[in-house]
PDB file of C-alpha atoms in Angstrom:
ATOM      1  CA  MET A 185       0.000   0.000   0.000  1.00  0.00           C
ATOM      2  CA  LEU A 186       2.910   2.318   0.712  1.00  0.00           C
ATOM      3  CA  LEU A 187       4.329   1.702  -2.760  1.00  0.00           C
ATOM      4  CA  VAL A 188       0.965   2.304  -4.434  1.00  0.00           C
ATOM      5  CA  SER A 189       0.354   5.518  -2.486  1.00  0.00           C
ATOM      6  CA  SER A 190       3.872   6.756  -3.304  1.00  0.00           C
ATOM      7  CA  VAL A 191       3.392   6.048  -7.011  1.00  0.00           C
ATOM      8  CA  LEU A 192       0.015   7.812  -6.976  1.00  0.00           C
ATOM      9  CA  ALA A 193       1.481  10.836  -5.186  1.00  0.00           C
ATOM     10  CA  ALA A 194       4.413  11.018  -7.615  1.00  0.00           C
ATOM     11  CA  SER A 195       2.117  10.726 -10.617  1.00  0.00           C
ATOM     12  CA  GLY A 196       0.038  13.579  -9.207  1.00  0.00           C
ATOM     13  CA  TRP A 197       3.144  15.770  -9.024  1.00  0.00           C
ATOM     14  CA  ILE A 198       4.186  14.856 -12.567  1.00  0.00           C
ATOM     15  CA  PHE A 199       0.657  15.489 -13.836  1.00  0.00           C
ATOM     16  CA  SER A 200       0.559  18.863 -12.086  1.00  0.00           C
ATOM     17  CA  LEU A 201       3.895  19.933 -13.568  1.00  0.00           C
ATOM     18  CA  GLN A 202       2.810  18.936 -17.056  1.00  0.00           C
ATOM     19  CA  ALA A 203      -0.576  20.599 -16.713  1.00  0.00           C
ATOM     20  CA  LEU A 204       1.020  23.847 -15.529  1.00  0.00           C
ATOM     21  CA  SER A 205       3.072  24.048 -18.706  1.00  0.00           C
ATOM     22  CA  GLY A 206      -0.127  24.558 -20.707  1.00  0.00           C
ATOM     23  CA  LEU A 207      -2.678  25.976 -18.252  1.00  0.00           C
ATOM     24  CA  PRO A 208      -2.775  29.022 -15.982  1.00  0.00           C
ATOM     25  CA  PRO A 209      -2.372  27.946 -12.335  1.00  0.00           C
ATOM     26  CA  PHE A 210      -5.739  29.151 -11.058  1.00  0.00           C
ATOM     27  CA  PHE A 211      -7.599  27.605 -14.002  1.00  0.00           C
ATOM     28  CA  PHE A 212      -5.876  24.306 -13.257  1.00  0.00           C
ATOM     29  CA  ILE A 213      -6.807  24.441  -9.561  1.00  0.00           C
ATOM     30  CA  GLY A 214     -10.334  25.606 -10.342  1.00  0.00           C
ATOM     31  CA  THR A 215     -10.844  22.716 -12.723  1.00  0.00           C
ATOM     32  CA  ARG A 216      -9.566  20.229 -10.156  1.00  0.00           C
ATOM     33  CA  PHE A 217     -11.883  21.555  -7.453  1.00  0.00           C
ATOM     34  CA  VAL A 218     -14.936  21.697  -9.716  1.00  0.00           C
ATOM     35  CA  ILE A 219     -14.389  18.075 -10.775  1.00  0.00           C
ATOM     36  CA  ALA A 220     -13.803  17.044  -7.158  1.00  0.00           C
ATOM     37  CA  GLY A 221     -16.943  18.896  -6.065  1.00  0.00           C
ATOM     38  CA  LEU A 222     -19.017  17.188  -8.733  1.00  0.00           C
ATOM     39  CA  LEU A 223     -17.665  13.782  -7.696  1.00  0.00           C
ATOM     40  CA  ILE A 224     -18.400  14.496  -4.034  1.00  0.00           C
ATOM     41  CA  GLY A 225     -21.897  15.620  -4.983  1.00  0.00           C
ATOM     42  CA  VAL A 226     -22.606  12.463  -6.982  1.00  0.00           C
ATOM     43  CA  VAL A 227     -21.185  10.123  -4.335  1.00  0.00           C
ATOM     44  CA  SER A 228     -22.979  11.930  -1.507  1.00  0.00           C
ATOM     45  CA  ARG A 229     -26.281  11.716  -3.397  1.00  0.00           C
ATOM     46  CA  LEU A 230     -25.779   7.987  -3.895  1.00  0.00           C
ATOM     47  CA  HIS A 231     -25.237   7.547  -0.155  1.00  0.00           C
ATOM     48  CA  GLY A 232     -28.139   9.788   0.875  1.00  0.00           C
ATOM     49  CA  VAL A 233     -26.121  12.695   2.275  1.00  0.00           C
ATOM     50  CA  ARG A 234     -27.989  15.994   2.207  1.00  0.00           C
ATOM     51  CA  LEU A 235     -26.330  19.145   0.862  1.00  0.00           C
ATOM     52  CA  SER A 236     -26.891  20.860   4.209  1.00  0.00           C
ATOM     53  CA  ASP A 237     -24.665  18.208   5.830  1.00  0.00           C
ATOM     54  CA  LEU A 238     -21.785  19.144   3.504  1.00  0.00           C
ATOM     55  CA  TRP A 239     -21.736  22.811   4.634  1.00  0.00           C
ATOM     56  CA  VAL A 240     -19.958  21.723   7.812  1.00  0.00           C
ATOM     57  CA  SER A 241     -16.866  21.003   5.728  1.00  0.00           C
ATOM     58  CA  LEU A 242     -16.803  24.465   4.094  1.00  0.00           C
ATOM     59  CA  PRO A 243     -14.117  26.062   6.347  1.00  0.00           C
ATOM     60  CA  GLY A 244     -11.787  23.127   5.803  1.00  0.00           C
ATOM     61  CA  ALA A 245     -12.475  23.173   2.077  1.00  0.00           C
ATOM     62  CA  VAL A 246     -11.659  26.891   1.881  1.00  0.00           C
ATOM     63  CA  ALA A 247      -8.402  26.354   3.782  1.00  0.00           C
ATOM     64  CA  LEU A 248      -7.485  23.455   1.490  1.00  0.00           C
ATOM     65  CA  GLY A 249      -8.306  25.540  -1.570  1.00  0.00           C
ATOM     66  CA  LEU A 250      -6.105  28.411  -0.422  1.00  0.00           C
ATOM     67  CA  SER A 251      -3.220  26.088   0.364  1.00  0.00           C
ATOM     68  CA  MET A 252      -3.577  24.394  -3.027  1.00  0.00           C
ATOM     69  CA  MET A 253      -3.521  27.771  -4.785  1.00  0.00           C
ATOM     70  CA  ALA A 254      -0.313  28.667  -2.959  1.00  0.00           C
ATOM     71  CA  TRP A 255       1.146  25.241  -3.770  1.00  0.00           C
ATOM     72  CA  ILE A 256       0.342  25.447  -7.491  1.00  0.00           C
ATOM     73  CA  THR A 257       1.614  29.017  -7.744  1.00  0.00           C
ATOM     74  CA  GLY A 258       4.843  27.984  -6.020  1.00  0.00           C
ATOM     75  CA  LEU A 259       5.128  24.888  -8.206  1.00  0.00           C
ATOM     76  CA  GLN A 260       4.869  27.040 -11.317  1.00  0.00           C
ATOM     77  CA  HIS A 261       7.795  29.189 -10.154  1.00  0.00           C
ATOM     78  CA  THR A 262      10.090  26.528  -8.693  1.00  0.00           C
ATOM     79  CA  SER A 263      13.112  25.031 -10.364  1.00  0.00           C
ATOM     80  CA  ASN A 264      13.179  21.969  -8.082  1.00  0.00           C
ATOM     81  CA  PRO A 265       9.809  20.248  -7.618  1.00  0.00           C
ATOM     82  CA  GLY A 266      11.360  17.744  -5.179  1.00  0.00           C
ATOM     83  CA  VAL A 267      11.953  20.498  -2.641  1.00  0.00           C
ATOM     84  CA  ALA A 268       8.416  21.769  -3.169  1.00  0.00           C
ATOM     85  CA  ALA A 269       7.001  18.284  -2.607  1.00  0.00           C
ATOM     86  CA  PHE A 270       9.061  17.858   0.547  1.00  0.00           C
ATOM     87  CA  ILE A 271       7.998  21.202   1.982  1.00  0.00           C
ATOM     88  CA  SER A 272       4.309  20.593   1.270  1.00  0.00           C
ATOM     89  CA  GLY A 273       4.627  17.133   2.823  1.00  0.00           C
ATOM     90  CA  CYS A 274       5.948  18.724   6.016  1.00  0.00           C
ATOM     91  CA  GLY A 275       2.531  20.296   6.515  1.00  0.00           C
ATOM     92  CA  ASN A 276       1.204  16.911   7.599  1.00  0.00           C
ATOM     93  CA  LEU A 277       3.871  16.762  10.287  1.00  0.00           C
ATOM     94  CA  LEU A 278       3.185  20.286  11.494  1.00  0.00           C
ATOM     95  CA  MET A 279      -0.555  19.780  11.967  1.00  0.00           C
ATOM     96  CA  PRO A 280      -0.207  18.076  15.387  1.00  0.00           C
ATOM     97  CA  VAL A 281       2.141  20.866  16.506  1.00  0.00           C
ATOM     98  CA  PHE A 282      -0.438  23.499  15.564  1.00  0.00           C
ATOM     99  CA  GLY A 283      -3.056  21.354  17.314  1.00  0.00           C
ATOM    100  CA  LEU A 284      -0.878  21.470  20.425  1.00  0.00           C
ATOM    101  CA  MET A 285      -0.475  25.243  20.236  1.00  0.00           C
ATOM    102  CA  LEU A 286      -4.109  26.058  19.418  1.00  0.00           C
ATOM    103  CA  TYR A 287      -6.121  23.309  21.099  1.00  0.00           C
ATOM    104  CA  ARG A 288      -3.643  21.680  23.513  1.00  0.00           C
ATOM    105  CA  TRP A 289      -3.881  18.348  21.691  1.00  0.00           C
ATOM    106  CA  PRO A 290      -1.332  15.845  22.960  1.00  0.00           C
ATOM    107  CA  VAL A 291       1.579  15.232  20.588  1.00  0.00           C
ATOM    108  CA  GLY A 292       3.320  11.883  20.733  1.00  0.00           C
ATOM    109  CA  ARG A 293       7.039  11.220  20.787  1.00  0.00           C
ATOM    110  CA  ARG A 294       6.980   9.822  17.244  1.00  0.00           C
ATOM    111  CA  ILE A 295       5.710  13.100  15.812  1.00  0.00           C
ATOM    112  CA  TRP A 296       8.627  14.972  17.395  1.00  0.00           C
ATOM    113  CA  GLN A 297      11.044  12.347  16.032  1.00  0.00           C
ATOM    114  CA  ALA A 298       9.514  12.633  12.568  1.00  0.00           C
ATOM    115  CA  LEU A 299       9.805  16.426  12.710  1.00  0.00           C
ATOM    116  CA  ALA A 300      13.475  16.175  13.673  1.00  0.00           C
ATOM    117  CA  ILE A 301      14.162  13.834  10.751  1.00  0.00           C
ATOM    118  CA  ALA A 302      12.209  16.107   8.398  1.00  0.00           C
ATOM    119  CA  LEU A 303      14.204  19.149   9.517  1.00  0.00           C
ATOM    120  CA  VAL A 304      17.468  17.306   8.861  1.00  0.00           C
ATOM    121  CA  GLY A 305      16.149  16.288   5.437  1.00  0.00           C
ATOM    122  CA  LEU A 306      15.068  19.845   4.674  1.00  0.00           C
ATOM    123  CA  GLY A 307      18.512  21.102   5.634  1.00  0.00           C
ATOM    124  CA  LEU A 308      20.127  18.559   3.324  1.00  0.00           C
ATOM    125  CA  LEU A 309      17.843  19.618   0.466  1.00  0.00           C
ATOM    126  CA  PHE A 310      18.937  23.218   0.808  1.00  0.00           C
ATOM    127  CA  LEU A 311      22.648  22.291   0.665  1.00  0.00           C
ATOM    128  CA  ASN A 312      22.256  21.733  -3.119  1.00  0.00           C
ATOM    129  CA  GLY A 313      24.701  18.848  -3.178  1.00  0.00           C
ATOM    130  CA  SER A 314      27.505  20.816  -1.581  1.00  0.00           C
TER     131      SER A 314
END
């Protein structure tokens, strides 16, 4: 499953880079979100979910949309998509830390270890082979 998810994530990055060569960034993101919204609408209708139930997810959807716009804009201007992928992947590691700061969620030892490893990896990426 790890291999399949890694291949899917990599293909998404390659697809995004290729799509950005021919499409404006916000059109690309808008198209992705409209298609995703239509799919969510169809699947939710099939499972009997009312539209009013989906409004609860609106703040999270707006935050995701804004982060995706920043990601695509940055991806269009970067010369090294590997660094961009690594930095955007660090957001998943930082979420528990923000949960700790904002909501006092407990953060396990493994998250702190993963953050330390990610920081070392980020430092190595910025060395540019030197």
